[in-house]
PDB file of C-alpha atoms in Angstrom:
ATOM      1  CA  UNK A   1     -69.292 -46.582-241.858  1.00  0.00           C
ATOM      2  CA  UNK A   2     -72.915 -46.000-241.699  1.00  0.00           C
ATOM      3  CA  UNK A   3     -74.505 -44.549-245.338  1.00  0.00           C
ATOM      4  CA  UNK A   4     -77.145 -41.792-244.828  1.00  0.00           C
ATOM      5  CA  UNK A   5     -80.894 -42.551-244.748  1.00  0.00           C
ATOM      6  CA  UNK A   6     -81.939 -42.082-248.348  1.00  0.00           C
ATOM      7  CA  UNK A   7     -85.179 -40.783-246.196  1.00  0.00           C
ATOM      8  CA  UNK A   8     -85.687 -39.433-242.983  1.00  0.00           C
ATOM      9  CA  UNK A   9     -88.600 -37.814-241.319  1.00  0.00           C
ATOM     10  CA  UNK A  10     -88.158 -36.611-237.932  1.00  0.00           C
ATOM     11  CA  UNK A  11     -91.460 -35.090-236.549  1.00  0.00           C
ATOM     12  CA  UNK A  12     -93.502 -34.470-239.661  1.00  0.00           C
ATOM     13  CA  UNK A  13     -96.588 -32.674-238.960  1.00  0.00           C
ATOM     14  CA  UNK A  14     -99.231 -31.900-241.751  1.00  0.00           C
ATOM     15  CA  UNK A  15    -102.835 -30.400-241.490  1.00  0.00           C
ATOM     16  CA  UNK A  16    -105.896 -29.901-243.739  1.00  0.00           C
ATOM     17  CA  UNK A  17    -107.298 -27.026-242.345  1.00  0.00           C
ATOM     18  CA  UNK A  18    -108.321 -27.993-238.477  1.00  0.00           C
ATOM     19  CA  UNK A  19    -107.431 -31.713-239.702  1.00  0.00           C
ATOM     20  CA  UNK A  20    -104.348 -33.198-238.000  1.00  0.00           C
ATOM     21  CA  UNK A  21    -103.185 -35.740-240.794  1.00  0.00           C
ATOM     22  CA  UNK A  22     -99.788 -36.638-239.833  1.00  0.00           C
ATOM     23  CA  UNK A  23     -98.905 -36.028-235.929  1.00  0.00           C
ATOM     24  CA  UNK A  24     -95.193 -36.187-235.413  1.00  0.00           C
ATOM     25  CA  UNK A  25     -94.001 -38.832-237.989  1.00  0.00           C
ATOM     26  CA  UNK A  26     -90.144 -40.351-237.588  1.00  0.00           C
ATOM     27  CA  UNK A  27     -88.766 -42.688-239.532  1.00  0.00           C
ATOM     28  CA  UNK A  28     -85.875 -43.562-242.050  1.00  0.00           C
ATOM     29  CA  UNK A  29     -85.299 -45.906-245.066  1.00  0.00           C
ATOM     30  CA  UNK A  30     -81.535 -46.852-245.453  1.00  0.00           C
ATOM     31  CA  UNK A  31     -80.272 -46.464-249.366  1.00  0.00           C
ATOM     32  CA  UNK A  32     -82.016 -50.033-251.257  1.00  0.00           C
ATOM     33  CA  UNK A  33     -84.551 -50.577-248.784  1.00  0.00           C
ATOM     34  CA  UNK A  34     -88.048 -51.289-249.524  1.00  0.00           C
ATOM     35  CA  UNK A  35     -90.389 -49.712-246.787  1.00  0.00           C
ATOM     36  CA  UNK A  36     -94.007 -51.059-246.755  1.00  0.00           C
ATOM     37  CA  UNK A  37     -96.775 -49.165-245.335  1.00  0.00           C
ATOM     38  CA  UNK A  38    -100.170 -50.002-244.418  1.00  0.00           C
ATOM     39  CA  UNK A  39    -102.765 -49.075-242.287  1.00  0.00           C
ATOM     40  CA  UNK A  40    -106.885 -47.801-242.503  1.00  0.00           C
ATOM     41  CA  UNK A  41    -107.966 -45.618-245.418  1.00  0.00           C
ATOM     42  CA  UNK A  42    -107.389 -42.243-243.782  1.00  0.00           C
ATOM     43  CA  UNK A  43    -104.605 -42.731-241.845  1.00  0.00           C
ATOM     44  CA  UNK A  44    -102.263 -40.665-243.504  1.00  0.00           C
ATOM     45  CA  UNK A  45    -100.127 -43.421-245.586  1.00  0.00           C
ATOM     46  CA  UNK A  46    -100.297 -41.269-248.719  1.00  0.00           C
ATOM     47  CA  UNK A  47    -100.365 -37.457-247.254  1.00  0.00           C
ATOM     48  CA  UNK A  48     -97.088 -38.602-245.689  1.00  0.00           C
ATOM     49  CA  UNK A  49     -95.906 -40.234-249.618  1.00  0.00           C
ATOM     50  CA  UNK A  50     -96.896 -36.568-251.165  1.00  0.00           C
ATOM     51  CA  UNK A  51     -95.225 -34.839-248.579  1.00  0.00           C
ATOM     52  CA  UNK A  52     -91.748 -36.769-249.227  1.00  0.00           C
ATOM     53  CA  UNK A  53     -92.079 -35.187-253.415  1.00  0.00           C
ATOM     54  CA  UNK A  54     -93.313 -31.973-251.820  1.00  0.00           C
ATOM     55  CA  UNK A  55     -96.464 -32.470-253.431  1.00  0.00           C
ATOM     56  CA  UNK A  56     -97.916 -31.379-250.085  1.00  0.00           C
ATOM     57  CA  UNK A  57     -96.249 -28.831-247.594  1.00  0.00           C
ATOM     58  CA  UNK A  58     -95.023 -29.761-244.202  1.00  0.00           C
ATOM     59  CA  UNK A  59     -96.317 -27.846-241.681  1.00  0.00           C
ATOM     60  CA  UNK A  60     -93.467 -28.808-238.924  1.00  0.00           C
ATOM     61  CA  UNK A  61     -90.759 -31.160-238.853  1.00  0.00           C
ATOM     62  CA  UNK A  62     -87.728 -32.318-241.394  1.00  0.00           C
ATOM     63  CA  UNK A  63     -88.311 -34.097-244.095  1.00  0.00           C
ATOM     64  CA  UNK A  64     -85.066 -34.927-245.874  1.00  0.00           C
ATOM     65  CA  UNK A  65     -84.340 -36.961-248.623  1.00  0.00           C
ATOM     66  CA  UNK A  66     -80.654 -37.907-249.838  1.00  0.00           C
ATOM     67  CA  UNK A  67     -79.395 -35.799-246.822  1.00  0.00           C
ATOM     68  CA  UNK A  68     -80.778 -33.544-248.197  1.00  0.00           C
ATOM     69  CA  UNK A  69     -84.426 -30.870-246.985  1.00  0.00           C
ATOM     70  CA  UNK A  70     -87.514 -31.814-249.140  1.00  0.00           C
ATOM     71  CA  UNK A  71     -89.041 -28.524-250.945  1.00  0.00           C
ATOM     72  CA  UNK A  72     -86.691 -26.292-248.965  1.00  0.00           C
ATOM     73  CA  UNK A  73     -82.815 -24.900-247.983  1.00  0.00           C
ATOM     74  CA  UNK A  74     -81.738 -24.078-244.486  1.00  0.00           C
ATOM     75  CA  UNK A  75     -79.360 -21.526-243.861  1.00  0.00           C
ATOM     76  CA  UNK A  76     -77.999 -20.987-240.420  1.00  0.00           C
ATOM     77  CA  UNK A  77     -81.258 -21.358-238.081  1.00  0.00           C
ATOM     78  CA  UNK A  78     -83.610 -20.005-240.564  1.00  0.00           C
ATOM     79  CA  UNK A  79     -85.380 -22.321-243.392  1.00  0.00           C
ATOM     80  CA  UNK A  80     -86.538 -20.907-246.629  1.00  0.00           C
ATOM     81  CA  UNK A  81     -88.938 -22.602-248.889  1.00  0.00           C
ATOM     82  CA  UNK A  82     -87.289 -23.417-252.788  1.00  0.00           C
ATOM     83  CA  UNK A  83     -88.420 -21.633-255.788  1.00  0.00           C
ATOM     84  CA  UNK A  84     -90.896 -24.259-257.690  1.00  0.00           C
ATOM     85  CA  UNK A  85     -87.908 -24.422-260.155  1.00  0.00           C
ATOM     86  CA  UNK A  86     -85.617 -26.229-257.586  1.00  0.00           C
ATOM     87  CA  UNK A  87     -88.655 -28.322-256.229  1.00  0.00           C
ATOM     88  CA  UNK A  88     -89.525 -29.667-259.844  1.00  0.00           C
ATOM     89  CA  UNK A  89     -85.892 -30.462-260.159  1.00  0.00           C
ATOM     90  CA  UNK A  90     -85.437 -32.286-256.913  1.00  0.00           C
ATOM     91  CA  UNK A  91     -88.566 -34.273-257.768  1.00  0.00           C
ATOM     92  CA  UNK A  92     -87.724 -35.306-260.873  1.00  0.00           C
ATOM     93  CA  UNK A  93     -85.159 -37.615-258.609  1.00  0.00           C
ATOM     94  CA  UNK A  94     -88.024 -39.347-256.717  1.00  0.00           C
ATOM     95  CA  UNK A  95     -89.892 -41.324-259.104  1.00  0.00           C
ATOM     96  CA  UNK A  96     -93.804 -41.610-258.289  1.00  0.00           C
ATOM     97  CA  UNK A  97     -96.567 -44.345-259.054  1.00  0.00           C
ATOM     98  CA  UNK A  98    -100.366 -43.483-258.140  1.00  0.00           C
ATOM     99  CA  UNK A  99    -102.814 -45.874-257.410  1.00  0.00           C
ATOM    100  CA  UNK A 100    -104.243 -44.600-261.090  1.00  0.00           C
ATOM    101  CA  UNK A 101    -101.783 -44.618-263.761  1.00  0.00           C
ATOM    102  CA  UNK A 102    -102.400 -40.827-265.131  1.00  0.00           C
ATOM    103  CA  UNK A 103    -100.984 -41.519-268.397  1.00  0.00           C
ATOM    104  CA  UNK A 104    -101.002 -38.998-271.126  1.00  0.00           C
ATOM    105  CA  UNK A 105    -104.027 -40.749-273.317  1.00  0.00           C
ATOM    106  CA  UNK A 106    -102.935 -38.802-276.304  1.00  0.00           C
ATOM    107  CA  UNK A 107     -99.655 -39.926-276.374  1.00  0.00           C
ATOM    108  CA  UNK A 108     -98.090 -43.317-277.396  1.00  0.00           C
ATOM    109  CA  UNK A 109     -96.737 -45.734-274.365  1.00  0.00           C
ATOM    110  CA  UNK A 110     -93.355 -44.510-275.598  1.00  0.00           C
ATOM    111  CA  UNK A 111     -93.795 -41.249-275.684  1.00  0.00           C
ATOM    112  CA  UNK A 112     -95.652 -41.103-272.162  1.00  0.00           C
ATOM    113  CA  UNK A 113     -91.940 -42.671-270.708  1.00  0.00           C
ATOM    114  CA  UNK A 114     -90.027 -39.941-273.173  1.00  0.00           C
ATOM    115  CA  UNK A 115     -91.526 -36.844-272.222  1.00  0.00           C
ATOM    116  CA  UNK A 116     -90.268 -35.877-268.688  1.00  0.00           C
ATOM    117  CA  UNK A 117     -86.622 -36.913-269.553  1.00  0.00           C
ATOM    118  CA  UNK A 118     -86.827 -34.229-272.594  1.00  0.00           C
ATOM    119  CA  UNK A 119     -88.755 -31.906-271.192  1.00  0.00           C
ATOM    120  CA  UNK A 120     -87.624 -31.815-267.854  1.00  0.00           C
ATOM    121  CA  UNK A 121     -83.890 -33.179-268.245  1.00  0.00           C
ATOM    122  CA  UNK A 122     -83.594 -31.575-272.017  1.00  0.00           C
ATOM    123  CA  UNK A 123     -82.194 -35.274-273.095  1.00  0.00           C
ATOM    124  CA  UNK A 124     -82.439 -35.753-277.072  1.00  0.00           C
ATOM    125  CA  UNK A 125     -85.280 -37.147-278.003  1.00  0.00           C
ATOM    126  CA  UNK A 126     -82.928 -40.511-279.434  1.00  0.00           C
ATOM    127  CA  UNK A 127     -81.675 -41.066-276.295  1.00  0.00           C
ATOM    128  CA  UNK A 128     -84.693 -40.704-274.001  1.00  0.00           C
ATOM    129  CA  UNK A 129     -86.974 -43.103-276.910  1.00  0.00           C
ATOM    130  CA  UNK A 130     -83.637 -45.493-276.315  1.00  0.00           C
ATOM    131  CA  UNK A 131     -84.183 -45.747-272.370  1.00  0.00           C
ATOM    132  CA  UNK A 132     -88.176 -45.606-272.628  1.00  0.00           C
ATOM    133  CA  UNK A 133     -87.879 -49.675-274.927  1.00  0.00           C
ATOM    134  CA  UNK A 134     -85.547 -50.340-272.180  1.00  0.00           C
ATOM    135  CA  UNK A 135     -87.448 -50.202-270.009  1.00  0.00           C
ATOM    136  CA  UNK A 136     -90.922 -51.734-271.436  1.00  0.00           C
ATOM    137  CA  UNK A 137     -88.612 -54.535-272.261  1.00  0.00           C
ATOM    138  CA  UNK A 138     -87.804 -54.248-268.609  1.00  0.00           C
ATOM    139  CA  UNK A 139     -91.541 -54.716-267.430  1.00  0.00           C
ATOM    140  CA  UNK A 140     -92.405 -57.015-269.826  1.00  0.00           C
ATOM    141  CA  UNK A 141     -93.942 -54.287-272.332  1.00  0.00           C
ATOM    142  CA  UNK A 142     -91.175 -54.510-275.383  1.00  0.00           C
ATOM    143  CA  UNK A 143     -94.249 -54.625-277.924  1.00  0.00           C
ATOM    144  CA  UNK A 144     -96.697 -51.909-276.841  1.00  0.00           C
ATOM    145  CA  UNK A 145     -94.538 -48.747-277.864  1.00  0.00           C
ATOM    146  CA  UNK A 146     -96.542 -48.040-280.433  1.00  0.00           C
ATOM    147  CA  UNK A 147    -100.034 -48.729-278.085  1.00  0.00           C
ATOM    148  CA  UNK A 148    -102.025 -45.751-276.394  1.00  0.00           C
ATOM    149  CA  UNK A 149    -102.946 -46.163-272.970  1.00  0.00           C
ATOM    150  CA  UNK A 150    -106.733 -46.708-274.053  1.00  0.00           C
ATOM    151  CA  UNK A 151    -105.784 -50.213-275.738  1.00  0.00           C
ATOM    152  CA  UNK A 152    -103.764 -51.322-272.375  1.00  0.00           C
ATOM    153  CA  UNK A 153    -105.372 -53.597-269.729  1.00  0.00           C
ATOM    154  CA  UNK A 154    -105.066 -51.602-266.495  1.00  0.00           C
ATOM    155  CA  UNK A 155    -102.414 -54.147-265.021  1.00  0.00           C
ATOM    156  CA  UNK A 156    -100.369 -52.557-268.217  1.00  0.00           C
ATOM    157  CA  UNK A 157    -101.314 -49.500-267.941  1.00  0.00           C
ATOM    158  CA  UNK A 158     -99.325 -49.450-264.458  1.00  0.00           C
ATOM    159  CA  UNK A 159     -96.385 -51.143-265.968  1.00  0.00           C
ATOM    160  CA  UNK A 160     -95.968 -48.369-268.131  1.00  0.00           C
ATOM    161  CA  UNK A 161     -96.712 -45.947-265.652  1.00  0.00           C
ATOM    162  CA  UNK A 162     -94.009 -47.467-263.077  1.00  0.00           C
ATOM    163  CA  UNK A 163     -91.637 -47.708-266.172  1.00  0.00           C
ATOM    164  CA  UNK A 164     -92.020 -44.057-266.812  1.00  0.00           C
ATOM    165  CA  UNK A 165     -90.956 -43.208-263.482  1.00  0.00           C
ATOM    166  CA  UNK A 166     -87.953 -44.744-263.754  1.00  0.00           C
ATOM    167  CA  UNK A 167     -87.105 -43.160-267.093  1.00  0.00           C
ATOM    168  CA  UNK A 168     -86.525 -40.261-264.910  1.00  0.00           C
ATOM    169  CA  UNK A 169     -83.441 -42.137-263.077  1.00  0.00           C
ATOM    170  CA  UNK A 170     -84.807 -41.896-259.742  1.00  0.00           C
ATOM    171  CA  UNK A 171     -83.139 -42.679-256.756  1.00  0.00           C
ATOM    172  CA  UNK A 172     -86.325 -43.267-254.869  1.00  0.00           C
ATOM    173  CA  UNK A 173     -89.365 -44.565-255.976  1.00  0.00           C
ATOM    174  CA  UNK A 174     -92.931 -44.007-254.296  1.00  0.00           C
ATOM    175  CA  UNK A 175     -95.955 -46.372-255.100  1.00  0.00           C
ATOM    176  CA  UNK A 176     -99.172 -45.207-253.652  1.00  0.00           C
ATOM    177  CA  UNK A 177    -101.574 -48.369-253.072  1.00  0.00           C
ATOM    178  CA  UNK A 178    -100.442 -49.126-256.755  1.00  0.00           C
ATOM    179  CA  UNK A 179    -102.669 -52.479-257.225  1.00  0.00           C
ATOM    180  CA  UNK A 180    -105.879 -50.881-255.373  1.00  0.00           C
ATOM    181  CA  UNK A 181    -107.313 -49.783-258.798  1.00  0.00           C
ATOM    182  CA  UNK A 182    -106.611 -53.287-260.788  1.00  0.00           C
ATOM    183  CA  UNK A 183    -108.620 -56.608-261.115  1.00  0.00           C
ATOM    184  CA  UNK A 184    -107.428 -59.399-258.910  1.00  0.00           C
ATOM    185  CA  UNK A 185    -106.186 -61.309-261.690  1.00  0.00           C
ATOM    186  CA  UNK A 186    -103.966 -58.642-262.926  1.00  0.00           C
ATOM    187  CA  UNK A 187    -102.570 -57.118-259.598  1.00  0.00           C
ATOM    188  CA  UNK A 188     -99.628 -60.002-259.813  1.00  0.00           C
ATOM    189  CA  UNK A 189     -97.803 -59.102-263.135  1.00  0.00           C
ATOM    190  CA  UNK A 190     -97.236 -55.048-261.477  1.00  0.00           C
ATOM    191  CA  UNK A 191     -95.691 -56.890-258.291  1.00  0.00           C
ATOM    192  CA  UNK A 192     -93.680 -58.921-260.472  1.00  0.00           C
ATOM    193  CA  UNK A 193     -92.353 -55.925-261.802  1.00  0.00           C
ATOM    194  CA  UNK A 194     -91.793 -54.288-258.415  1.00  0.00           C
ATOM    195  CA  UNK A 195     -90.556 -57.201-256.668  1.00  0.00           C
ATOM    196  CA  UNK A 196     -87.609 -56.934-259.747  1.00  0.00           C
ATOM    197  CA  UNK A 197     -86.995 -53.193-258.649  1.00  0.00           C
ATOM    198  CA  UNK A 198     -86.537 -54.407-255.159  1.00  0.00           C
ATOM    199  CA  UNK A 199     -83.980 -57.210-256.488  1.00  0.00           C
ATOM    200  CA  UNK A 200     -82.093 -54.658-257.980  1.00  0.00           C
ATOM    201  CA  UNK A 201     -81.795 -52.223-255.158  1.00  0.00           C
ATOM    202  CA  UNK A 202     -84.235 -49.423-255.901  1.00  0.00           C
ATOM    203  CA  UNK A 203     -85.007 -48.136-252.392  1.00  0.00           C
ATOM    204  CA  UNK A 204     -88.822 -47.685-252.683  1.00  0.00           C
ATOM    205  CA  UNK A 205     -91.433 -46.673-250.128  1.00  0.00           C
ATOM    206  CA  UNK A 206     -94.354 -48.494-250.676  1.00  0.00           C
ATOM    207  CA  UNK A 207     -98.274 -47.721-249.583  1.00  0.00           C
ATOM    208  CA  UNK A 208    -100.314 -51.066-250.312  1.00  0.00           C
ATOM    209  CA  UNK A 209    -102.984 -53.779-248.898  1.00  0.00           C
ATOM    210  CA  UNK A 210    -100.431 -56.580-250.599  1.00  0.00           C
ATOM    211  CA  UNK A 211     -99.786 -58.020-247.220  1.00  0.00           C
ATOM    212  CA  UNK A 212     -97.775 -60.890-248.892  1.00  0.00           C
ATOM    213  CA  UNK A 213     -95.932 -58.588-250.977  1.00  0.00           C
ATOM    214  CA  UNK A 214     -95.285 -56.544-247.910  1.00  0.00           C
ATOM    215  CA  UNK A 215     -94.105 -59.960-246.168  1.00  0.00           C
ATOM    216  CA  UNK A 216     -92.007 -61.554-248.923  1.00  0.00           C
ATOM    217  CA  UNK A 217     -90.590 -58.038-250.337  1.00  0.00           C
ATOM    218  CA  UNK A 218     -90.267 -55.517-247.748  1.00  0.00           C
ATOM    219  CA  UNK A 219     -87.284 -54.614-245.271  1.00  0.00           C
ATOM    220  CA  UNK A 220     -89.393 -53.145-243.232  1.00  0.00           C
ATOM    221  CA  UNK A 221     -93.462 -52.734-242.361  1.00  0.00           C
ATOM    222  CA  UNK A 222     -94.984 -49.784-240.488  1.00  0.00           C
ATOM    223  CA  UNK A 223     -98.469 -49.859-239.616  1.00  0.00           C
ATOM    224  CA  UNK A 224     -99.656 -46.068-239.326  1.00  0.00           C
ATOM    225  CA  UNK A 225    -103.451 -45.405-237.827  1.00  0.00           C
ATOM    226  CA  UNK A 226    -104.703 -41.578-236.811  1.00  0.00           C
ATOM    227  CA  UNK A 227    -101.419 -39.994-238.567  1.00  0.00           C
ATOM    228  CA  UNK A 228     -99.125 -42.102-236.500  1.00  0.00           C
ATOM    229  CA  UNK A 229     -97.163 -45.031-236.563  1.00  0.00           C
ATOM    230  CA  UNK A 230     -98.135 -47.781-234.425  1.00  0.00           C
ATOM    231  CA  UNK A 231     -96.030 -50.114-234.917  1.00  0.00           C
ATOM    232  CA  UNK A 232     -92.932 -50.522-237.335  1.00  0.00           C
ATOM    233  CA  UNK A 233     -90.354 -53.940-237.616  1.00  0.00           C
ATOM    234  CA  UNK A 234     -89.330 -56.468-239.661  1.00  0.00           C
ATOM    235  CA  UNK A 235     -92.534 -57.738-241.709  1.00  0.00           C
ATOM    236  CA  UNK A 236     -92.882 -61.122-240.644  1.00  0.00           C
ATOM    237  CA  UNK A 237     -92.349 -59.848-237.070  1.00  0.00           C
ATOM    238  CA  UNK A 238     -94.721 -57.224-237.139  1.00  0.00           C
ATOM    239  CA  UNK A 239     -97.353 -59.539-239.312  1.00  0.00           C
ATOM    240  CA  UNK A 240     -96.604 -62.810-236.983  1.00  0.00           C
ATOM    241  CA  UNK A 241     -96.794 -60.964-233.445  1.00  0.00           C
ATOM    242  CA  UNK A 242     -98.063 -57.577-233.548  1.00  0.00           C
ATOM    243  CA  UNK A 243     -97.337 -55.700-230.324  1.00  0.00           C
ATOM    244  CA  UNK A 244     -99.674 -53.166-230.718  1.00  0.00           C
ATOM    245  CA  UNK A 245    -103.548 -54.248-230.187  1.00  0.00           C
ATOM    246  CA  UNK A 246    -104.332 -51.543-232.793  1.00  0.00           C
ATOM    247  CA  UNK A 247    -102.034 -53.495-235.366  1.00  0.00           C
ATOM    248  CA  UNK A 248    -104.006 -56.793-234.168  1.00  0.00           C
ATOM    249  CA  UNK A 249    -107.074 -55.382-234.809  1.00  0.00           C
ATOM    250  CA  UNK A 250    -106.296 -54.141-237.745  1.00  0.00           C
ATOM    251  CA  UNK A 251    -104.474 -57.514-238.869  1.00  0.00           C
ATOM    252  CA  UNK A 252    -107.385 -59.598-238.173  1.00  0.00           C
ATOM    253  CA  UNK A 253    -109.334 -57.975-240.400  1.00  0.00           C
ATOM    254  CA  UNK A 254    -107.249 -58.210-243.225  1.00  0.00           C
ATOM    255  CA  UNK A 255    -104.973 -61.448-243.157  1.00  0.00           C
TER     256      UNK A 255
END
């Protein structure tokens, strides 16, 4: 028996005004997958990420996640959009690293992972402050609970902001270009940490210039130019003989 897609786009349109981002997007990531996307700046890689939280609207297509709509219900023939209270609550399931870590600077590192699961999932404080030095223990982070974010490298600073994503219990997990921001010398200790996720069978969709990341780590590798995808496979397929001569030209530039 075949499991449901955890996601599945089928025709996902999105514009910016006159701006065609995405242009008829299909795809599907199977339950502990790891999807890796790359492509040109601009070519709609992390419009189509914010669009699988609902950050941004779709303006045609499905977009389902779990089996189940992204931001909105259907009943019959006719779809209705979610009151923000549903969409919040459905998001809180799809845990989401940006490409700068947009941690609370006020807070400690453990109460940055604490908040959401007490504020969003009403969890007692004891038992979200329990998961939250999990979890830095998890990504290598055991002794900074008591550290703000200020007194973190930034190669930290995105361990903590991947582990408080998964204090949420996510059953998806997004990383927009989540290296692009860090020095070279640091970018290896956050793969580490998602390369582990992947090992333990976190499907995760993942937006990134890593191409040896992408190679060693992902399921599958879509190459997406002009708010399409050109070319989708098996990594070292896709990376080894591109069939595409966009995805060649692209390759040659950055391998």
């Amino acid at each position: 028996m075949t499991s449901m897609p955890m996601v599945k786009a089928e025709a996902v349109h999105k514009n910016f005004g006159r701006l065609e981002v995405l242009r008829g997007i299909d795809l599907e990531v199977n339950p502990r997958d790891v999807m890796c996307m790359i492509g040109p700046s601009g070519s709609g890689k992390s419009t189509f990420l914010r669009c699988i939280n609902h950050l941004e609207k779709i303006d045609a297509g499905r977009l389902s996640v779990d089996g189940e709509l992204v931001g909105y219900r259907q009943r019959g023939d006719r779809i209705y959009e979610l009151p923000d209270a549903e969409v919040c609550k459905k998001r809180a399931e799809i845990g989401m690293v940006f490409q700068h870590f947009n941690l609370f600077p006020h807070m400690t590192v453990l109460e940055n992972l604490a908040e959401a699961p007490v504020r969003v999932k009403r969890e007692s404080r004891a038992v979200a402050a329990d998961r939250a030095r999990r979890l830095l223990e998890r990504v290598g982070l055991a002794e900074k609970v008591d550290a703000y974010p200020r007194q973190l490298s930034g190669g930290q600073q995105q361990r903590v902001a991947i582990a408080r994503a998964l204090a949420m219990q996510p059953k998806l997990m997004l990383f927009d270009e989540p290296t692009s921001a860090l020095d070279p010398e640091l970018v290896g200790e956050v793969l580490d940490v998602m390369r582990a996720l992947a090992e333990d069978g976190m499907t995760m969709i993942v937006v990134t210039h890593e191409i040896g990341f992408a190679r060693e780590v992902g399921d599958t590798l879509v190459f997406m130019d002009g708010g399409v995808i050109v070319e989708a496979g098996k990594p070292r397929d896709v990376l080894a003989n591109p069939q595409q001569e966009r995805t060649r030209s692209f390759l040659s530039k950055v391998l």
